[in-house]
Short mmCIF file of C-alpha atoms in Angstrom, two decimals:
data_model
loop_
_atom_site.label_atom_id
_atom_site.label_comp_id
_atom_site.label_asym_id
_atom_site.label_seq_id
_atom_site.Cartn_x
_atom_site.Cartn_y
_atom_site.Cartn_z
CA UNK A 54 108.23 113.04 121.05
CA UNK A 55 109.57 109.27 121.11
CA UNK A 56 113.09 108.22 121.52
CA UNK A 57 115.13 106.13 119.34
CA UNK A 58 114.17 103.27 121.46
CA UNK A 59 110.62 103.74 121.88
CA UNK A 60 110.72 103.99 117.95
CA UNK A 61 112.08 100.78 117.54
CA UNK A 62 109.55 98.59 120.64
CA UNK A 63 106.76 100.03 118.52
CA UNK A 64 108.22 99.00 115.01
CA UNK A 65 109.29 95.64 116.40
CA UNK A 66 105.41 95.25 118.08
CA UNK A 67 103.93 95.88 114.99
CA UNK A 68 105.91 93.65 112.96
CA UNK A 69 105.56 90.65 115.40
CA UNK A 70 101.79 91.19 115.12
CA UNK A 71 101.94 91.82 111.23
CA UNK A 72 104.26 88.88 110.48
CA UNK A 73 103.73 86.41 113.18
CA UNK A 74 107.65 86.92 114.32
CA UNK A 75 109.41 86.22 117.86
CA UNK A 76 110.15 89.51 119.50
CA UNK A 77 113.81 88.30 119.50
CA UNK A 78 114.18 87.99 115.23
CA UNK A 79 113.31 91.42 114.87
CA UNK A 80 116.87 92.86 114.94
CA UNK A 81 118.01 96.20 113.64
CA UNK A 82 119.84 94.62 110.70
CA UNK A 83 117.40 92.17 110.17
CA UNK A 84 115.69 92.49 106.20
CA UNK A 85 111.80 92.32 106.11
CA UNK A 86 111.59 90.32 103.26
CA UNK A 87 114.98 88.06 103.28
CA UNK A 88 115.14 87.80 107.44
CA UNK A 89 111.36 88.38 108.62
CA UNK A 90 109.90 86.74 105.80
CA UNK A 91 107.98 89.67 104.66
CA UNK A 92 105.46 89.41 101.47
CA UNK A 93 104.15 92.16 99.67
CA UNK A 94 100.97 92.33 101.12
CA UNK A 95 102.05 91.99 104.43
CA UNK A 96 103.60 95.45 103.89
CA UNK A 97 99.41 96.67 103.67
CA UNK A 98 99.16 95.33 107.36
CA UNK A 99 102.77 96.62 108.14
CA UNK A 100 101.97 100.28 107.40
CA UNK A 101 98.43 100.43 109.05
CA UNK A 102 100.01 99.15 112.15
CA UNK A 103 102.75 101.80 112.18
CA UNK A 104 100.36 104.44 110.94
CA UNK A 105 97.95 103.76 114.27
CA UNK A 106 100.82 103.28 116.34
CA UNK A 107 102.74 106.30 115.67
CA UNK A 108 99.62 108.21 114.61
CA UNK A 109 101.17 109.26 111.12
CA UNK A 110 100.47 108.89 107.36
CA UNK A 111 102.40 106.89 105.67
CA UNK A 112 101.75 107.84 101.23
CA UNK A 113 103.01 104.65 99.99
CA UNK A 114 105.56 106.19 97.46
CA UNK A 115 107.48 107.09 100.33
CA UNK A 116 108.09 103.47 101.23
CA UNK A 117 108.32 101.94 98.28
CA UNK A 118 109.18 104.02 95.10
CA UNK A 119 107.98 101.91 92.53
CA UNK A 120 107.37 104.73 90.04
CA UNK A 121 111.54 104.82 90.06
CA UNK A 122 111.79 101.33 89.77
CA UNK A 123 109.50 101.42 86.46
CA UNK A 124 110.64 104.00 85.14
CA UNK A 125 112.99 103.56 81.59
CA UNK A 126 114.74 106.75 82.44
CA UNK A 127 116.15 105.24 85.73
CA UNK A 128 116.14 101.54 84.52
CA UNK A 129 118.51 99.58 81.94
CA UNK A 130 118.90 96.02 81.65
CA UNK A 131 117.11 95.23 85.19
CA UNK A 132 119.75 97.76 86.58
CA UNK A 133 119.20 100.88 88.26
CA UNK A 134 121.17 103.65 86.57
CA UNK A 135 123.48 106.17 88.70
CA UNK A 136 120.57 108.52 87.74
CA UNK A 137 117.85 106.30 89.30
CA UNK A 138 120.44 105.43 92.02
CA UNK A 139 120.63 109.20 93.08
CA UNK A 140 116.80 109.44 93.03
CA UNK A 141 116.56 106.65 95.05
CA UNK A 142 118.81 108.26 98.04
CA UNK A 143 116.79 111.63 97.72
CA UNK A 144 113.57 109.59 97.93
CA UNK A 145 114.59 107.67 100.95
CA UNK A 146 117.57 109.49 102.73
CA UNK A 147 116.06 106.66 105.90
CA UNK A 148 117.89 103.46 103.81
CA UNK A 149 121.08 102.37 103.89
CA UNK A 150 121.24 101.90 99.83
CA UNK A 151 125.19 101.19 100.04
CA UNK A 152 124.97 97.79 99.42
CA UNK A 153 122.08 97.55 96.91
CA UNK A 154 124.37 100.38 94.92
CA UNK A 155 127.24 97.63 94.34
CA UNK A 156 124.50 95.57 92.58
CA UNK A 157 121.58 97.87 91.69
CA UNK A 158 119.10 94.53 90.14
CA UNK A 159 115.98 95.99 90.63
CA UNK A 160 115.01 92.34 91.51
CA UNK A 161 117.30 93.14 94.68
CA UNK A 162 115.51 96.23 95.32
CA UNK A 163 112.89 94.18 97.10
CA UNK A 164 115.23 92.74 100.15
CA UNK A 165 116.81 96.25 100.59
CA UNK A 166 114.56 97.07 103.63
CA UNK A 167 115.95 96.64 107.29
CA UNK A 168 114.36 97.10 110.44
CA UNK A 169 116.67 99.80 111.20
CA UNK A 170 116.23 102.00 107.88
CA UNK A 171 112.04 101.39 108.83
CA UNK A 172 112.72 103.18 112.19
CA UNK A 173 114.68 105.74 110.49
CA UNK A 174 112.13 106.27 108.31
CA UNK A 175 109.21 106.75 111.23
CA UNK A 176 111.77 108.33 112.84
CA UNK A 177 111.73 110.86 110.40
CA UNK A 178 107.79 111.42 109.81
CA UNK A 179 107.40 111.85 114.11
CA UNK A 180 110.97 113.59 114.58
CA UNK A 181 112.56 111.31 116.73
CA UNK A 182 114.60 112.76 119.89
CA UNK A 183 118.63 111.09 119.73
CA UNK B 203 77.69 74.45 95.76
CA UNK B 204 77.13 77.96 95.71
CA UNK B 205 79.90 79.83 97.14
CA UNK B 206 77.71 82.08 98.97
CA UNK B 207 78.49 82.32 103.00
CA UNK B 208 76.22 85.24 103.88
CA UNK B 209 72.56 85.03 103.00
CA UNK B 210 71.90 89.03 102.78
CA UNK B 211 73.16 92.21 103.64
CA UNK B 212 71.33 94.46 106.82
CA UNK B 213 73.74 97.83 106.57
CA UNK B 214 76.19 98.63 104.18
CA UNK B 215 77.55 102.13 104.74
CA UNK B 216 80.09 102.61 101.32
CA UNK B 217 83.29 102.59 102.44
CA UNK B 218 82.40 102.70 106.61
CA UNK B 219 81.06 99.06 107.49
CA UNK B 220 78.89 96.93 106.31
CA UNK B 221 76.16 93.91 108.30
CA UNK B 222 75.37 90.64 107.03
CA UNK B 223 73.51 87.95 108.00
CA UNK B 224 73.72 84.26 108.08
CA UNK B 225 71.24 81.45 108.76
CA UNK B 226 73.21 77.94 109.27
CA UNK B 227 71.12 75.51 107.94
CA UNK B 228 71.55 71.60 108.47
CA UNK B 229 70.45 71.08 105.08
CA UNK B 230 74.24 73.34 103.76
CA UNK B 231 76.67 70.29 102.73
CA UNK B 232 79.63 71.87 104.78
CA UNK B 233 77.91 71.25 108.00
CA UNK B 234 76.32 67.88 107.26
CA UNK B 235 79.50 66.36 106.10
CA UNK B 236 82.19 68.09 108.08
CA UNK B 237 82.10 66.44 111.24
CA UNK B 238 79.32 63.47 110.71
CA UNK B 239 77.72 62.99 113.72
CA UNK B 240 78.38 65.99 115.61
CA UNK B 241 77.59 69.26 113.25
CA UNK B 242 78.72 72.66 113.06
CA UNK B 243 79.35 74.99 111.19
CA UNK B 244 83.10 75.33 110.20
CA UNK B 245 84.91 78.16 111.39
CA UNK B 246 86.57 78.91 107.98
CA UNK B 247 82.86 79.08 105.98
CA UNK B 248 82.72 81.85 109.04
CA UNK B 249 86.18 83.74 108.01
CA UNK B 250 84.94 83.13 104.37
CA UNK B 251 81.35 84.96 105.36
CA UNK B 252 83.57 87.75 106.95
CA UNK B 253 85.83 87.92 103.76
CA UNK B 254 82.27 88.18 101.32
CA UNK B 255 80.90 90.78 103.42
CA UNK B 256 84.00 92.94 104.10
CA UNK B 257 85.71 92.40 100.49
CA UNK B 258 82.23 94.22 98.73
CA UNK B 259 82.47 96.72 101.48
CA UNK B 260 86.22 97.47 100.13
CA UNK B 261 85.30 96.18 96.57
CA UNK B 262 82.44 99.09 96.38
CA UNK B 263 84.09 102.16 96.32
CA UNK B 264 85.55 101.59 93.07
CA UNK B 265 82.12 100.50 91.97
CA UNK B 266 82.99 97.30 92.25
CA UNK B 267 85.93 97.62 89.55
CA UNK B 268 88.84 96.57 91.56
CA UNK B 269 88.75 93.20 92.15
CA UNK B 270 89.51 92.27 95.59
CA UNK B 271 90.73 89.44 96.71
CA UNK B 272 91.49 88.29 100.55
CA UNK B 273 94.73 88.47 101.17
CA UNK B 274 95.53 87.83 105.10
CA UNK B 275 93.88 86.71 107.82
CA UNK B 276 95.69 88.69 110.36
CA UNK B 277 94.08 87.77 113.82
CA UNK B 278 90.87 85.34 114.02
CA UNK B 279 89.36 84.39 117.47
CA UNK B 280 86.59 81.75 117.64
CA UNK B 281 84.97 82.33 121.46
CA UNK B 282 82.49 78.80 120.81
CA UNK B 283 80.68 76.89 117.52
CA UNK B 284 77.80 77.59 115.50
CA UNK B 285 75.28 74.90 115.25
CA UNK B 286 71.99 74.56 112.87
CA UNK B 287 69.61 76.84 113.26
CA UNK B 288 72.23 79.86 114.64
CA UNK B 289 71.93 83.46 113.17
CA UNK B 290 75.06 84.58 112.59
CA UNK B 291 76.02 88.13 112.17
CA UNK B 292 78.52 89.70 110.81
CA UNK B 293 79.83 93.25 110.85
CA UNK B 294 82.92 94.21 109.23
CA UNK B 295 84.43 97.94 109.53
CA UNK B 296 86.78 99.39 106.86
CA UNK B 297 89.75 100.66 109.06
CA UNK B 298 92.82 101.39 106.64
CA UNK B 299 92.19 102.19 102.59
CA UNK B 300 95.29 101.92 100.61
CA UNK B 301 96.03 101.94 96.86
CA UNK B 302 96.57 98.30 96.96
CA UNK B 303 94.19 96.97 99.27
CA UNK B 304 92.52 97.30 102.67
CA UNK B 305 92.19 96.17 106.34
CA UNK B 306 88.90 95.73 107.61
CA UNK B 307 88.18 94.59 111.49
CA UNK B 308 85.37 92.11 112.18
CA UNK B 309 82.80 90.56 114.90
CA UNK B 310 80.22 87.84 113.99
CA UNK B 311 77.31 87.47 117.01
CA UNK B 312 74.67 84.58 117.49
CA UNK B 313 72.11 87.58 119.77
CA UNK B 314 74.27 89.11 121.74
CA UNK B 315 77.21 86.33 121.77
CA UNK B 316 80.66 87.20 120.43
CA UNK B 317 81.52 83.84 118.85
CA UNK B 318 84.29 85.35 116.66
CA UNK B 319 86.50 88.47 116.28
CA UNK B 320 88.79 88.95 113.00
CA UNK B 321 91.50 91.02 111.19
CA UNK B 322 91.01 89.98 107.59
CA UNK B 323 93.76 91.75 104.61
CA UNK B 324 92.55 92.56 101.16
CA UNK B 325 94.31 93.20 98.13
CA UNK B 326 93.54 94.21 94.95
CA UNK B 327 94.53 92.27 92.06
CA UNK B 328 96.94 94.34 90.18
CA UNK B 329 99.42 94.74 86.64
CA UNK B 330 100.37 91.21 87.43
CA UNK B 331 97.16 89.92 86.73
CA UNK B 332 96.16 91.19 83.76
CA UNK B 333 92.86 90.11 81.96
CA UNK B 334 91.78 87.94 84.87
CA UNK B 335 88.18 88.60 85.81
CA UNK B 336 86.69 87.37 88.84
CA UNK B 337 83.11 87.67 87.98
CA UNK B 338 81.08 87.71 84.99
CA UNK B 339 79.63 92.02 85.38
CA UNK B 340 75.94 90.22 85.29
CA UNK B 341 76.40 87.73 87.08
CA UNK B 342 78.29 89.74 90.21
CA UNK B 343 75.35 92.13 89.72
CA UNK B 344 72.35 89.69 90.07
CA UNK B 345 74.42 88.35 92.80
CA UNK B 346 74.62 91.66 94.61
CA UNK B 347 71.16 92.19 94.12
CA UNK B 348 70.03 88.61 95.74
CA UNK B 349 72.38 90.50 98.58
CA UNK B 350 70.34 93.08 98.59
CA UNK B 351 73.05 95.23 98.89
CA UNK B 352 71.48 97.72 96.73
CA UNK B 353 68.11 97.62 98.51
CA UNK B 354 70.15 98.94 102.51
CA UNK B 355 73.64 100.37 100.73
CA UNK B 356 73.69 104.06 101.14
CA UNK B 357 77.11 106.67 101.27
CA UNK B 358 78.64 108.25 103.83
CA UNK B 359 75.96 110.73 103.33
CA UNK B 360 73.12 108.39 103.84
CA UNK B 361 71.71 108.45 99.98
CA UNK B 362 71.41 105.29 98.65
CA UNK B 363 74.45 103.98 96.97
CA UNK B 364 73.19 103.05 92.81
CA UNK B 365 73.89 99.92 90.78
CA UNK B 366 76.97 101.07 88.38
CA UNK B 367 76.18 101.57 84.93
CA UNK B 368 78.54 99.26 83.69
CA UNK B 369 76.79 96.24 85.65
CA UNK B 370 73.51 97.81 84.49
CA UNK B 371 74.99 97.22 80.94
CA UNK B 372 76.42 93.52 81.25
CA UNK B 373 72.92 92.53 82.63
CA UNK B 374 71.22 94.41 79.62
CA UNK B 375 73.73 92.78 77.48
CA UNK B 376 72.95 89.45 79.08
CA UNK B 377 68.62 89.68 78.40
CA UNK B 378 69.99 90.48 74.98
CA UNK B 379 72.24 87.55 74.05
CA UNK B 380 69.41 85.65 75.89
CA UNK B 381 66.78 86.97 73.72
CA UNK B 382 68.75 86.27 70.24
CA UNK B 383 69.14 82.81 71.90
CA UNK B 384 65.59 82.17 71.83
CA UNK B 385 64.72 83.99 68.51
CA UNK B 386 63.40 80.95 66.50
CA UNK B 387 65.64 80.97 62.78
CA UNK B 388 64.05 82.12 59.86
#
């Protein structure tokens, strides 16, 4: 079972490979799309890289809960509702959603991803030791 | 021009990995009039060869109803050039299916030469692109045929893979239009 650390060298290898990155930009705080200049299909090439090198599956609803983010019942005005925002945190307990809550756009939705909540969230599917 | 950079398929295992073959030929104008005087054949017709033969491998599946595009070229090492008169073959193997896209890994050999190793990203075209079609249905099939995809394509199983019905249809639909065409009035 991986440490915290080993998480993270294995994230940060395969997004150097994925995204063409220096070792040194991938930070914990760092956002894939804003920071690491992340597009969406580069996510395709993220998750097969951390799916070999962590030996998981990764369904991509897990990731990236679009079917929230379309949905009219969680969705007004290009704003996640408090209903939709609460679905969100049960759906990913791994991301830090505090600040996307204090300006739910769904077009923010998109930059919410850090390094740190993607090692949470392998953390989580190969039960990382503290 | 015809966009085609592989001249015909040698395996195709649906969904697994998939050969092709490619004959440079002096007479192409890519490798006459790239480099005048000193011609080869240009390493991104070779990437482009890759992308045809692993984007129907991907494309297949779905009988050929998603339409993949490439999306990434995520590693590509050339080891030396290909000249006139080179065989070039190229094997690409499915490695990660994903609901909007795939990875395939890929070698192309002159003999037993490694002139290039690839990582090549496909997407599929989705919501966003609504209503834009790729390929004419008869025109992809007649395509796949001069491939002869269908002729060495078999399943996981080993049965040959079939021509969908719904290319079947466009090139029945195509002889028909054809034939009203040349149905002399009155």
């Amino acid at each position: 079972m991986p440490n915290k650390d080993e998480v993270f060298e294995k994230v940060r290898e395969a997004l150097v490979d994925a995204l063409g990155v220096d070792d040194e930009e991938v930070t914990p705080d760092a956002t894939m799309v804003g920071d690491l200049g992340a597009e969406s299909i580069d996510f395709l090439d993220i998750v097969f890289k951390l799916e070999k090198a962590f030996d998981i599956q990764i369904p991509r609803d897990e990731l990236f809960p679009d079917d929230i983010l379309t949905n009219a019942e969680y969705v007004q005005d290009g704003k996640v509702t408090p209903e939709g925002l609460a679905k969100l945190k049960e759906r990913m307990p791994f991301a830090d959603l505090t600040k996307f809550e204090q300006d739910p756009l769904v077009q923010n939705f998109g930059n919410l991803l850090t390094v740190q909540d993607l090692c949470n969230y392998v953390g989580t599917k190969v039960g990382v030791q503290g | 021009m015809r966009w085609f950079w592989i001249d015909r398929f040698e395996e195709f295992v649906s969904g697994t990995y998939a050969v092709s073959v490619k004959t440079v030929s002096l007479g192409e104008e890519p490798v006459f009039d790239y480099s005048p005087g000193f011609t080869y054949y240009p390493a991104s017709l070779i990437v482009e060869g890759l992308a045809q033969t692993g984007g129907l491998l991907i494309a297949q599946p779905s009988d050929f109803k998603k339409r993949v595009v490439l999306a990434k070229i995520t590693k590509s090492k050339f080891h030396f050039e290909a000249y006139p008169g080179d065989v070039l073959r190229f094997r690409t193997e499915v490695v990660s299916m994903q609901d909007n896209g795939g990875i395939a890994t890929c070698t192309v050999h002159v003999g037993d030469r490694l002139l290039c190793e690839a990582d090549l990203t496909f997407a599929y075209l989705d919501d966003r692109f609504e209503g834009v079609q790729l390929f004419e249905p008869d025109t992809f099939c007649r395509t796949l045929r001069c491939l002869r995809l269908f002729e060495v394509g078999v399943d996981q199983q080993g049965n040959p893979i079939s021509i969908p019905q719904h290319m079947l249809d466009a090139e029945i639909a195509d002889v028909e239009r054809s034939r009203s065409r040349n149905v002399p009035a009155g």
